[in-house]
Amino acid sequence: MAELNFKQELVGCYGYPVAENPTQAMIEPAFRALGLDWRYLTLEVRPEGLKAAVEAARVFGFQGFNCTIPHKVEVIQYLDRLGESAELMGAVNCVVNREGKLVGENTDGKGFVASLEEIDDPAGKSVVIFGAGGAARAISVEMALAGANRISIVNRSEDRGRELTALLNDKVKDRCPELESNFVLWNGNFQIPSDTDIVINATSIGLYPDVDAKLALDSNALTSNMIVADVIPNPPKTQLVKLAASKGCHVIDGLKMLVGQGVIGIEYWTGRIPDASVMRAGLEAVFE
Ligand code: NDP
């Protein structure tokens, strides 16, 4: 008789609020498809409970966990060390148990770059990014590390936009000497420069329930040689995605990025490469 084992390996997501986070719907089907008896728990962790929750992950022998709002920065003080991207960004969205040490990684931007690399190489490209929050920070740093050589940060609030541009032109440029980054204040219809290769919405514009919200940009400046990406996972067909498709652009929707970072998280935790199509199907069953 085969040896019996009723102990599952555990991973999960720490957030507050967290009940609407759909990550479990893509991770657990991937575990099943890999034949792994693992569980992904959606765990409501209030800010005052974060320290104890990280200790609990150690006590229960979690293989790792995702962090979402509001824990991505605060969690760092409770971890043993950081990976390169998380160190540069100052934010962690994926904690990995490596031989008993909890290591903070950031897979948001890596997931984005992986989905982009399916259609083009970011090296040498000119990129416009709308937004300067957590998603824009993760994407811009990874795009720079992947070799993009011009990154324009277009943001509504000047302070956040300048802070991100300074990070790119300072800490990130040390590792990517070719990088040029500039800030553009977003206070009207933005004119995308004609030599732009990749346009990315990294704001929350278009996120459910504001599904009709549009980015303020001159739509005539979008041309079919551009790649247009949107981080919004719900709904995946945002107004920007629809506009870009109508212009003949290559389009990357927010589910691709979500799946991309999930693939990397599973690889970090299990050492196995999951089936991205199973993960996307799990999310589509939730969102569409
Ligand atoms: P933040 O709150 O950190 O940043 C939000 C950004 O959006 C800021 O730059 C903000 O500008 C801008 N913004 C919001 N509303 C408007 C508006 N009406 N007009 C102009 N700018 C606006 O959020 P995150 O960066 O963490 O997340 C952004 C989005 O990315 C979320 O919708 C999230 O769901 C999505 N996301 C998707 C992921 C995926 O895997 N697909 C992964 C991570 C995030 P300002 O600075 O002026 O306030």
mmCIF file of C-alpha atoms and ligand atoms in Angstrom:
data_model
loop_
_atom_site.group_PDB
_atom_site.id
_atom_site.type_symbol
_atom_site.label_atom_id
_atom_site.label_comp_id
_atom_site.label_asym_id
_atom_site.label_seq_id
_atom_site.Cartn_x
_atom_site.Cartn_y
_atom_site.Cartn_z
ATOM 1 C CA MET A 1 0.000 0.000 0.000
ATOM 2 C CA ALA A 2 1.264 3.506 -0.830
ATOM 3 C CA GLU A 3 2.385 5.604 2.089
ATOM 4 C CA LEU A 4 -0.462 7.825 3.322
ATOM 5 C CA ASN A 5 0.087 11.576 3.597
ATOM 6 C CA PHE A 6 -2.669 13.895 4.715
ATOM 7 C CA LYS A 7 -0.437 16.952 5.174
ATOM 8 C CA GLN A 8 -0.761 19.499 2.371
ATOM 9 C CA GLU A 9 1.886 22.096 1.564
ATOM 10 C CA LEU A 10 0.568 25.594 2.208
ATOM 11 C CA VAL A 11 0.859 28.955 0.453
ATOM 12 C CA GLY A 12 -1.570 31.848 0.422
ATOM 13 C CA CYS A 13 -2.312 35.526 0.140
ATOM 14 C CA TYR A 14 -2.138 38.032 2.987
ATOM 15 C CA GLY A 15 -4.232 41.143 2.454
ATOM 16 C CA TYR A 16 -6.864 43.425 3.959
ATOM 17 C CA PRO A 17 -9.419 43.522 2.492
ATOM 18 C CA VAL A 18 -8.754 40.292 0.647
ATOM 19 C CA ALA A 19 -12.056 38.499 0.099
ATOM 20 C CA GLU A 20 -12.327 39.678 -3.541
ATOM 21 C CA ASN A 21 -8.765 38.674 -4.457
ATOM 22 C CA PRO A 22 -9.092 36.030 -7.218
ATOM 23 C CA THR A 23 -5.566 34.561 -7.018
ATOM 24 C CA GLN A 24 -6.736 31.270 -5.499
ATOM 25 C CA ALA A 25 -8.891 30.699 -8.608
ATOM 26 C CA MET A 26 -5.772 30.535 -10.798
ATOM 27 C CA ILE A 27 -3.244 28.956 -8.407
ATOM 28 C CA GLU A 28 -5.186 25.938 -7.094
ATOM 29 C CA PRO A 29 -6.115 24.631 -10.601
ATOM 30 C CA ALA A 30 -2.422 24.931 -11.530
ATOM 31 C CA PHE A 31 -1.440 22.851 -8.481
ATOM 32 C CA ARG A 32 -4.017 20.198 -9.413
ATOM 33 C CA ALA A 33 -2.746 20.118 -13.014
ATOM 34 C CA LEU A 34 0.795 19.572 -11.672
ATOM 35 C CA GLY A 35 -0.472 16.750 -9.438
ATOM 36 C CA LEU A 36 0.510 18.699 -6.307
ATOM 37 C CA ASP A 37 -1.614 18.392 -3.150
ATOM 38 C CA TRP A 38 -0.997 22.032 -2.195
ATOM 39 C CA ARG A 39 -3.439 24.632 -0.874
ATOM 40 C CA TYR A 40 -3.554 28.405 -1.582
ATOM 41 C CA LEU A 41 -5.349 30.136 1.294
ATOM 42 C CA THR A 42 -6.930 33.593 0.967
ATOM 43 C CA LEU A 43 -6.122 35.045 4.402
ATOM 44 C CA GLU A 44 -7.496 38.249 5.863
ATOM 45 C CA VAL A 45 -4.580 39.817 7.748
ATOM 46 C CA ARG A 46 -5.165 43.214 9.356
ATOM 47 C CA PRO A 47 -2.178 45.572 9.522
ATOM 48 C CA GLU A 48 -1.796 45.096 13.284
ATOM 49 C CA GLY A 49 -1.652 41.317 12.767
ATOM 50 C CA LEU A 50 0.992 41.232 10.029
ATOM 51 C CA LYS A 51 3.968 40.473 12.294
ATOM 52 C CA ALA A 52 2.157 37.544 13.924
ATOM 53 C CA ALA A 53 0.946 36.333 10.522
ATOM 54 C CA VAL A 54 4.514 36.172 9.188
ATOM 55 C CA GLU A 55 5.559 34.258 12.321
ATOM 56 C CA ALA A 56 2.586 31.937 11.744
ATOM 57 C CA ALA A 57 3.837 31.253 8.207
ATOM 58 C CA ARG A 58 7.125 30.129 9.751
ATOM 59 C CA VAL A 59 5.395 27.994 12.433
ATOM 60 C CA PHE A 60 3.072 26.297 9.934
ATOM 61 C CA GLY A 61 5.937 25.767 7.479
ATOM 62 C CA PHE A 62 4.305 27.731 4.645
ATOM 63 C CA GLN A 63 6.247 27.396 1.368
ATOM 64 C CA GLY A 64 5.552 31.091 0.862
ATOM 65 C CA PHE A 65 2.768 33.628 0.460
ATOM 66 C CA ASN A 66 1.670 36.569 -1.654
ATOM 67 C CA CYS A 67 1.245 40.000 -0.097
ATOM 68 C CA THR A 68 -1.277 42.469 -1.340
ATOM 69 C CA ILE A 69 -2.673 45.805 -0.152
ATOM 70 C CA PRO A 70 -1.732 47.076 2.453
ATOM 71 C CA HIS A 71 1.224 44.777 3.274
ATOM 72 C CA LYS A 72 3.649 45.036 0.327
ATOM 73 C CA VAL A 73 6.030 47.478 2.041
ATOM 74 C CA GLU A 74 5.365 46.773 5.728
ATOM 75 C CA VAL A 75 6.093 43.049 5.384
ATOM 76 C CA ILE A 76 9.761 43.714 4.560
ATOM 77 C CA GLN A 77 10.772 44.301 8.206
ATOM 78 C CA TYR A 78 9.603 40.766 9.151
ATOM 79 C CA LEU A 79 11.458 38.903 6.369
ATOM 80 C CA ASP A 80 14.994 37.450 6.346
ATOM 81 C CA ARG A 81 16.156 38.993 3.068
ATOM 82 C CA LEU A 82 15.043 40.459 -0.272
ATOM 83 C CA GLY A 83 15.580 39.521 -3.914
ATOM 84 C CA GLU A 84 17.061 42.101 -6.319
ATOM 85 C CA SER A 85 13.799 43.520 -7.714
ATOM 86 C CA ALA A 86 12.077 43.747 -4.333
ATOM 87 C CA GLU A 87 15.156 45.526 -2.962
ATOM 88 C CA LEU A 88 15.103 48.064 -5.816
ATOM 89 C CA MET A 89 11.347 48.652 -5.632
ATOM 90 C CA GLY A 90 11.072 48.587 -1.853
ATOM 91 C CA ALA A 91 8.000 46.355 -2.144
ATOM 92 C CA VAL A 92 7.296 42.618 -1.880
ATOM 93 C CA ASN A 93 4.364 40.773 -3.414
ATOM 94 C CA CYS A 94 5.676 37.224 -3.114
ATOM 95 C CA VAL A 95 7.460 35.666 -0.135
ATOM 96 C CA VAL A 96 9.367 32.443 -0.715
ATOM 97 C CA ASN A 97 10.505 29.954 1.933
ATOM 98 C CA ARG A 98 14.062 29.092 0.888
ATOM 99 C CA GLU A 99 15.495 26.495 3.308
ATOM 100 C CA GLY A 100 13.643 27.997 6.247
ATOM 101 C CA LYS A 101 14.432 31.633 5.396
ATOM 102 C CA LEU A 102 11.615 33.912 4.212
ATOM 103 C CA VAL A 103 12.819 35.786 1.121
ATOM 104 C CA GLY A 104 10.831 38.742 -0.286
ATOM 105 C CA GLU A 105 10.490 38.876 -4.058
ATOM 106 C CA ASN A 106 8.520 41.091 -6.402
ATOM 107 C CA THR A 107 6.932 39.213 -9.298
ATOM 108 C CA ASP A 108 4.438 41.870 -10.523
ATOM 109 C CA GLY A 109 6.840 43.448 -12.996
ATOM 110 C CA LYS A 110 8.493 40.132 -13.894
ATOM 111 C CA GLY A 111 5.042 38.754 -14.761
ATOM 112 C CA PHE A 112 4.416 41.733 -16.984
ATOM 113 C CA VAL A 113 7.760 41.380 -18.761
ATOM 114 C CA ALA A 114 7.168 37.629 -19.259
ATOM 115 C CA SER A 115 3.816 38.334 -20.949
ATOM 116 C CA LEU A 116 5.445 41.019 -23.120
ATOM 117 C CA GLU A 117 8.332 38.753 -24.112
ATOM 118 C CA GLU A 118 5.836 36.374 -25.718
ATOM 119 C CA ILE A 119 5.428 38.992 -28.460
ATOM 120 C CA ASP A 120 8.529 41.220 -28.314
ATOM 121 C CA ASP A 121 11.876 41.811 -26.649
ATOM 122 C CA PRO A 122 11.812 44.888 -24.344
ATOM 123 C CA ALA A 123 15.525 45.559 -25.003
ATOM 124 C CA GLY A 124 16.140 48.936 -26.643
ATOM 125 C CA LYS A 125 12.454 49.868 -26.601
ATOM 126 C CA SER A 126 10.816 53.216 -25.917
ATOM 127 C CA VAL A 127 8.041 52.921 -23.341
ATOM 128 C CA VAL A 128 5.236 55.181 -22.074
ATOM 129 C CA ILE A 129 3.801 54.203 -18.688
ATOM 130 C CA PHE A 130 0.648 55.816 -17.302
ATOM 131 C CA GLY A 131 0.709 55.802 -13.489
ATOM 132 C CA ALA A 132 3.317 55.941 -10.749
ATOM 133 C CA GLY A 133 1.857 53.670 -8.056
ATOM 134 C CA GLY A 134 2.900 50.150 -7.066
ATOM 135 C CA ALA A 135 2.120 48.531 -10.420
ATOM 136 C CA ALA A 136 3.932 51.258 -12.408
ATOM 137 C CA ARG A 137 6.929 51.008 -10.076
ATOM 138 C CA ALA A 138 7.173 47.229 -10.510
ATOM 139 C CA ILE A 139 6.700 47.344 -14.281
ATOM 140 C CA SER A 140 9.079 50.247 -14.928
ATOM 141 C CA VAL A 141 11.914 48.717 -12.860
ATOM 142 C CA GLU A 142 11.589 45.314 -14.572
ATOM 143 C CA MET A 143 11.309 46.900 -18.018
ATOM 144 C CA ALA A 144 14.536 48.773 -17.299
ATOM 145 C CA LEU A 145 16.249 45.596 -16.060
ATOM 146 C CA ALA A 146 15.020 43.870 -19.244
ATOM 147 C CA GLY A 147 16.802 46.537 -21.332
ATOM 148 C CA ALA A 148 14.137 49.115 -22.243
ATOM 149 C CA ASN A 149 16.143 52.280 -22.843
ATOM 150 C CA ARG A 150 13.565 55.060 -22.687
ATOM 151 C CA ILE A 151 10.785 55.155 -20.094
ATOM 152 C CA SER A 152 8.353 58.083 -19.783
ATOM 153 C CA ILE A 153 6.300 58.169 -16.598
ATOM 154 C CA VAL A 154 2.987 59.978 -17.176
ATOM 155 C CA ASN A 155 1.144 60.658 -13.929
ATOM 156 C CA ARG A 156 -1.627 62.871 -12.556
ATOM 157 C CA SER A 157 0.109 63.701 -9.292
ATOM 158 C CA GLU A 158 3.498 65.271 -9.717
ATOM 159 C CA ASP A 159 5.105 64.081 -6.464
ATOM 160 C CA ARG A 160 4.570 60.385 -7.115
ATOM 161 C CA GLY A 161 5.577 60.714 -10.764
ATOM 162 C CA ARG A 162 8.815 62.511 -9.929
ATOM 163 C CA GLU A 163 9.616 60.065 -7.133
ATOM 164 C CA LEU A 164 9.368 57.095 -9.518
ATOM 165 C CA THR A 165 11.372 58.873 -12.229
ATOM 166 C CA ALA A 166 14.059 59.644 -9.645
ATOM 167 C CA LEU A 167 14.218 55.970 -8.637
ATOM 168 C CA LEU A 168 14.690 55.003 -12.297
ATOM 169 C CA ASN A 169 17.312 57.685 -12.963
ATOM 170 C CA ASP A 170 19.212 56.916 -9.768
ATOM 171 C CA LYS A 171 19.189 53.407 -8.258
ATOM 172 C CA VAL A 172 17.970 51.598 -11.370
ATOM 173 C CA LYS A 173 20.264 53.497 -13.771
ATOM 174 C CA ASP A 174 23.260 52.224 -11.763
ATOM 175 C CA ARG A 175 22.418 48.763 -13.152
ATOM 176 C CA CYS A 176 21.079 49.951 -16.532
ATOM 177 C CA PRO A 177 23.418 52.736 -17.746
ATOM 178 C CA GLU A 178 21.587 53.088 -21.111
ATOM 179 C CA LEU A 179 18.311 53.968 -19.405
ATOM 180 C CA GLU A 180 16.742 57.407 -19.877
ATOM 181 C CA SER A 181 13.630 58.252 -17.925
ATOM 182 C CA ASN A 182 11.485 61.376 -17.801
ATOM 183 C CA PHE A 183 8.349 62.543 -16.041
ATOM 184 C CA VAL A 184 5.337 64.076 -17.810
ATOM 185 C CA LEU A 185 2.553 65.706 -15.805
ATOM 186 C CA TRP A 186 -0.764 64.251 -16.990
ATOM 187 C CA ASN A 187 -3.203 67.137 -17.100
ATOM 188 C CA GLY A 188 -5.079 66.736 -20.366
ATOM 189 C CA ASN A 189 -5.135 64.436 -23.383
ATOM 190 C CA PHE A 190 -1.635 62.942 -23.530
ATOM 191 C CA GLN A 191 -0.019 62.860 -26.967
ATOM 192 C CA ILE A 192 1.860 59.562 -27.291
ATOM 193 C CA PRO A 193 5.150 60.275 -29.132
ATOM 194 C CA SER A 194 5.184 58.588 -32.545
ATOM 195 C CA ASP A 195 8.448 56.737 -31.820
ATOM 196 C CA THR A 196 6.899 54.911 -28.826
ATOM 197 C CA ASP A 197 7.089 51.108 -29.002
ATOM 198 C CA ILE A 198 5.105 50.115 -25.911
ATOM 199 C CA VAL A 199 2.241 51.902 -24.099
ATOM 200 C CA ILE A 200 1.221 50.657 -20.657
ATOM 201 C CA ASN A 201 -1.725 51.624 -18.475
ATOM 202 C CA ALA A 202 -0.513 51.009 -14.911
ATOM 203 C CA THR A 203 -3.202 53.162 -13.271
ATOM 204 C CA SER A 204 -6.414 51.823 -11.764
ATOM 205 C CA ILE A 205 -8.491 53.551 -14.486
ATOM 206 C CA GLY A 206 -11.040 51.085 -15.864
ATOM 207 C CA LEU A 207 -11.094 48.770 -12.847
ATOM 208 C CA TYR A 208 -14.531 47.370 -11.971
ATOM 209 C CA PRO A 209 -16.996 49.001 -11.280
ATOM 210 C CA ASP A 210 -15.693 52.042 -13.278
ATOM 211 C CA VAL A 211 -15.622 50.001 -16.453
ATOM 212 C CA ASP A 212 -16.438 52.928 -18.769
ATOM 213 C CA ALA A 213 -13.512 55.070 -17.541
ATOM 214 C CA LYS A 214 -11.074 56.065 -20.291
ATOM 215 C CA LEU A 215 -7.459 57.228 -20.223
ATOM 216 C CA ALA A 216 -7.027 60.852 -21.269
ATOM 217 C CA LEU A 217 -4.967 60.407 -24.424
ATOM 218 C CA ASP A 218 -5.095 61.418 -28.065
ATOM 219 C CA SER A 219 -6.376 58.193 -29.629
ATOM 220 C CA ASN A 220 -5.077 59.240 -33.078
ATOM 221 C CA ALA A 221 -1.540 58.862 -31.759
ATOM 222 C CA LEU A 222 -2.009 55.103 -31.178
ATOM 223 C CA THR A 223 -0.670 53.281 -34.222
ATOM 224 C CA SER A 224 -0.662 49.622 -35.235
ATOM 225 C CA ASN A 225 3.102 49.209 -34.733
ATOM 226 C CA MET A 226 2.691 49.848 -30.984
ATOM 227 C CA ILE A 227 2.160 47.268 -28.259
ATOM 228 C CA VAL A 228 -0.521 48.393 -25.801
ATOM 229 C CA ALA A 229 -0.815 46.784 -22.376
ATOM 230 C CA ASP A 230 -3.309 47.271 -19.570
ATOM 231 C CA VAL A 231 -2.809 46.063 -15.982
ATOM 232 C CA ILE A 232 -6.537 46.005 -15.194
ATOM 233 C CA PRO A 233 -7.548 42.365 -14.659
ATOM 234 C CA ASN A 234 -11.249 42.993 -14.050
ATOM 235 C CA PRO A 235 -12.686 43.437 -16.631
ATOM 236 C CA PRO A 236 -9.907 42.268 -18.996
ATOM 237 C CA LYS A 237 -11.494 44.098 -21.959
ATOM 238 C CA THR A 238 -11.021 47.675 -20.752
ATOM 239 C CA GLN A 239 -11.800 50.732 -22.890
ATOM 240 C CA LEU A 240 -8.055 50.997 -23.633
ATOM 241 C CA VAL A 241 -7.825 47.348 -24.674
ATOM 242 C CA LYS A 242 -10.815 47.835 -27.008
ATOM 243 C CA LEU A 243 -9.409 51.059 -28.465
ATOM 244 C CA ALA A 244 -5.966 49.537 -29.064
ATOM 245 C CA ALA A 245 -7.463 46.452 -30.704
ATOM 246 C CA SER A 246 -9.532 48.691 -33.010
ATOM 247 C CA LYS A 247 -6.289 50.450 -34.063
ATOM 248 C CA GLY A 248 -4.612 47.141 -34.884
ATOM 249 C CA CYS A 249 -2.100 47.321 -31.999
ATOM 250 C CA HIS A 250 -0.740 44.201 -30.297
ATOM 251 C CA VAL A 251 -2.685 44.058 -27.030
ATOM 252 C CA ILE A 252 -1.746 42.581 -23.645
ATOM 253 C CA ASP A 253 -4.580 42.495 -21.114
ATOM 254 C CA GLY A 254 -4.377 42.527 -17.317
ATOM 255 C CA LEU A 255 -5.101 38.808 -16.989
ATOM 256 C CA LYS A 256 -1.849 38.058 -18.832
ATOM 257 C CA MET A 257 0.133 40.007 -16.246
ATOM 258 C CA LEU A 258 -1.765 38.387 -13.380
ATOM 259 C CA VAL A 259 -1.095 34.926 -14.787
ATOM 260 C CA GLY A 260 2.519 35.868 -15.559
ATOM 261 C CA GLN A 261 3.277 36.795 -11.948
ATOM 262 C CA GLY A 262 1.388 33.709 -10.725
ATOM 263 C CA VAL A 263 3.516 31.441 -12.946
ATOM 264 C CA ILE A 264 6.693 32.899 -11.452
ATOM 265 C CA GLY A 265 5.308 32.582 -7.897
ATOM 266 C CA ILE A 266 4.497 28.892 -8.411
ATOM 267 C CA GLU A 267 7.960 28.297 -9.888
ATOM 268 C CA TYR A 268 9.539 29.991 -6.861
ATOM 269 C CA TRP A 269 7.444 27.979 -4.382
ATOM 270 C CA THR A 270 7.393 24.531 -6.006
ATOM 271 C CA GLY A 271 10.314 24.458 -8.448
ATOM 272 C CA ARG A 272 7.807 23.318 -11.104
ATOM 273 C CA ILE A 273 6.575 25.229 -14.178
ATOM 274 C CA PRO A 274 2.768 25.482 -14.162
ATOM 275 C CA ASP A 275 0.438 25.509 -17.166
ATOM 276 C CA ALA A 276 -0.430 29.189 -17.810
ATOM 277 C CA SER A 277 -3.506 28.250 -19.863
ATOM 278 C CA VAL A 278 -5.004 26.379 -16.892
ATOM 279 C CA MET A 279 -4.409 29.465 -14.752
ATOM 280 C CA ARG A 280 -5.991 31.855 -17.255
ATOM 281 C CA ALA A 281 -9.005 29.555 -17.602
ATOM 282 C CA GLY A 282 -9.408 29.614 -13.807
ATOM 283 C CA LEU A 283 -9.493 33.426 -13.860
ATOM 284 C CA GLU A 284 -11.739 33.673 -16.906
ATOM 285 C CA ALA A 285 -14.268 31.449 -15.147
ATOM 286 C CA VAL A 286 -14.378 34.100 -12.421
ATOM 287 C CA PHE A 287 -14.279 37.283 -14.526
ATOM 288 C CA GLU A 288 -16.140 36.579 -17.752
HETATM 289 P P1 NDP B 1 -1.770 52.622 -6.655
HETATM 290 O O1 NDP B 1 -2.915 53.127 -5.841
HETATM 291 O O2 NDP B 1 -0.448 52.428 -6.023
HETATM 292 O O3 NDP B 1 -1.571 53.617 -7.924
HETATM 293 C C1 NDP B 1 -2.659 54.023 -8.714
HETATM 294 C C2 NDP B 1 -2.179 54.851 -9.879
HETATM 295 O O4 NDP B 1 -3.301 55.160 -10.702
HETATM 296 C C3 NDP B 1 -1.554 56.196 -9.480
HETATM 297 O O5 NDP B 1 -0.537 56.519 -10.375
HETATM 298 C C4 NDP B 1 -2.748 57.144 -9.629
HETATM 299 O O6 NDP B 1 -2.354 58.475 -9.899
HETATM 300 C C5 NDP B 1 -3.392 56.586 -10.866
HETATM 301 N N1 NDP B 1 -4.814 56.939 -10.996
HETATM 302 C C6 NDP B 1 -5.863 56.390 -10.341
HETATM 303 N N2 NDP B 1 -7.010 56.965 -10.730
HETATM 304 C C7 NDP B 1 -6.676 57.912 -11.664
HETATM 305 C C8 NDP B 1 -7.428 58.839 -12.442
HETATM 306 N N3 NDP B 1 -8.757 58.906 -12.361
HETATM 307 N N4 NDP B 1 -6.758 59.640 -13.315
HETATM 308 C C9 NDP B 1 -5.418 59.564 -13.423
HETATM 309 N N5 NDP B 1 -4.654 58.698 -12.687
HETATM 310 C C10 NDP B 1 -5.267 57.886 -11.821
HETATM 311 O O7 NDP B 1 -2.304 51.276 -7.292
HETATM 312 P P2 NDP B 1 -1.412 50.076 -7.894
HETATM 313 O O8 NDP B 1 -0.315 50.661 -8.714
HETATM 314 O O9 NDP B 1 -1.085 49.111 -6.835
HETATM 315 O O10 NDP B 1 -2.481 49.366 -8.839
HETATM 316 C C11 NDP B 1 -2.920 49.989 -10.032
HETATM 317 C C12 NDP B 1 -3.771 49.010 -10.788
HETATM 318 O O11 NDP B 1 -2.970 47.910 -11.183
HETATM 319 C C13 NDP B 1 -4.916 48.424 -9.955
HETATM 320 O O12 NDP B 1 -6.110 48.562 -10.685
HETATM 321 C C14 NDP B 1 -4.565 46.951 -9.818
HETATM 322 O O13 NDP B 1 -5.723 46.137 -9.909
HETATM 323 C C15 NDP B 1 -3.688 46.713 -11.017
HETATM 324 N N6 NDP B 1 -2.709 45.634 -10.817
HETATM 325 C C16 NDP B 1 -2.764 44.588 -11.676
HETATM 326 C C17 NDP B 1 -1.878 43.561 -11.551
HETATM 327 C C18 NDP B 1 -1.974 42.413 -12.487
HETATM 328 O O14 NDP B 1 -1.289 41.409 -12.257
HETATM 329 N N7 NDP B 1 -2.745 42.517 -13.560
HETATM 330 C C19 NDP B 1 -0.845 43.529 -10.488
HETATM 331 C C20 NDP B 1 -0.846 44.717 -9.660
HETATM 332 C C21 NDP B 1 -1.766 45.717 -9.828
HETATM 333 P P3 NDP B 1 -1.977 59.492 -8.690
HETATM 334 O O15 NDP B 1 -0.560 59.189 -8.316
HETATM 335 O O16 NDP B 1 -2.158 60.814 -9.301
HETATM 336 O O17 NDP B 1 -2.949 59.205 -7.579
#
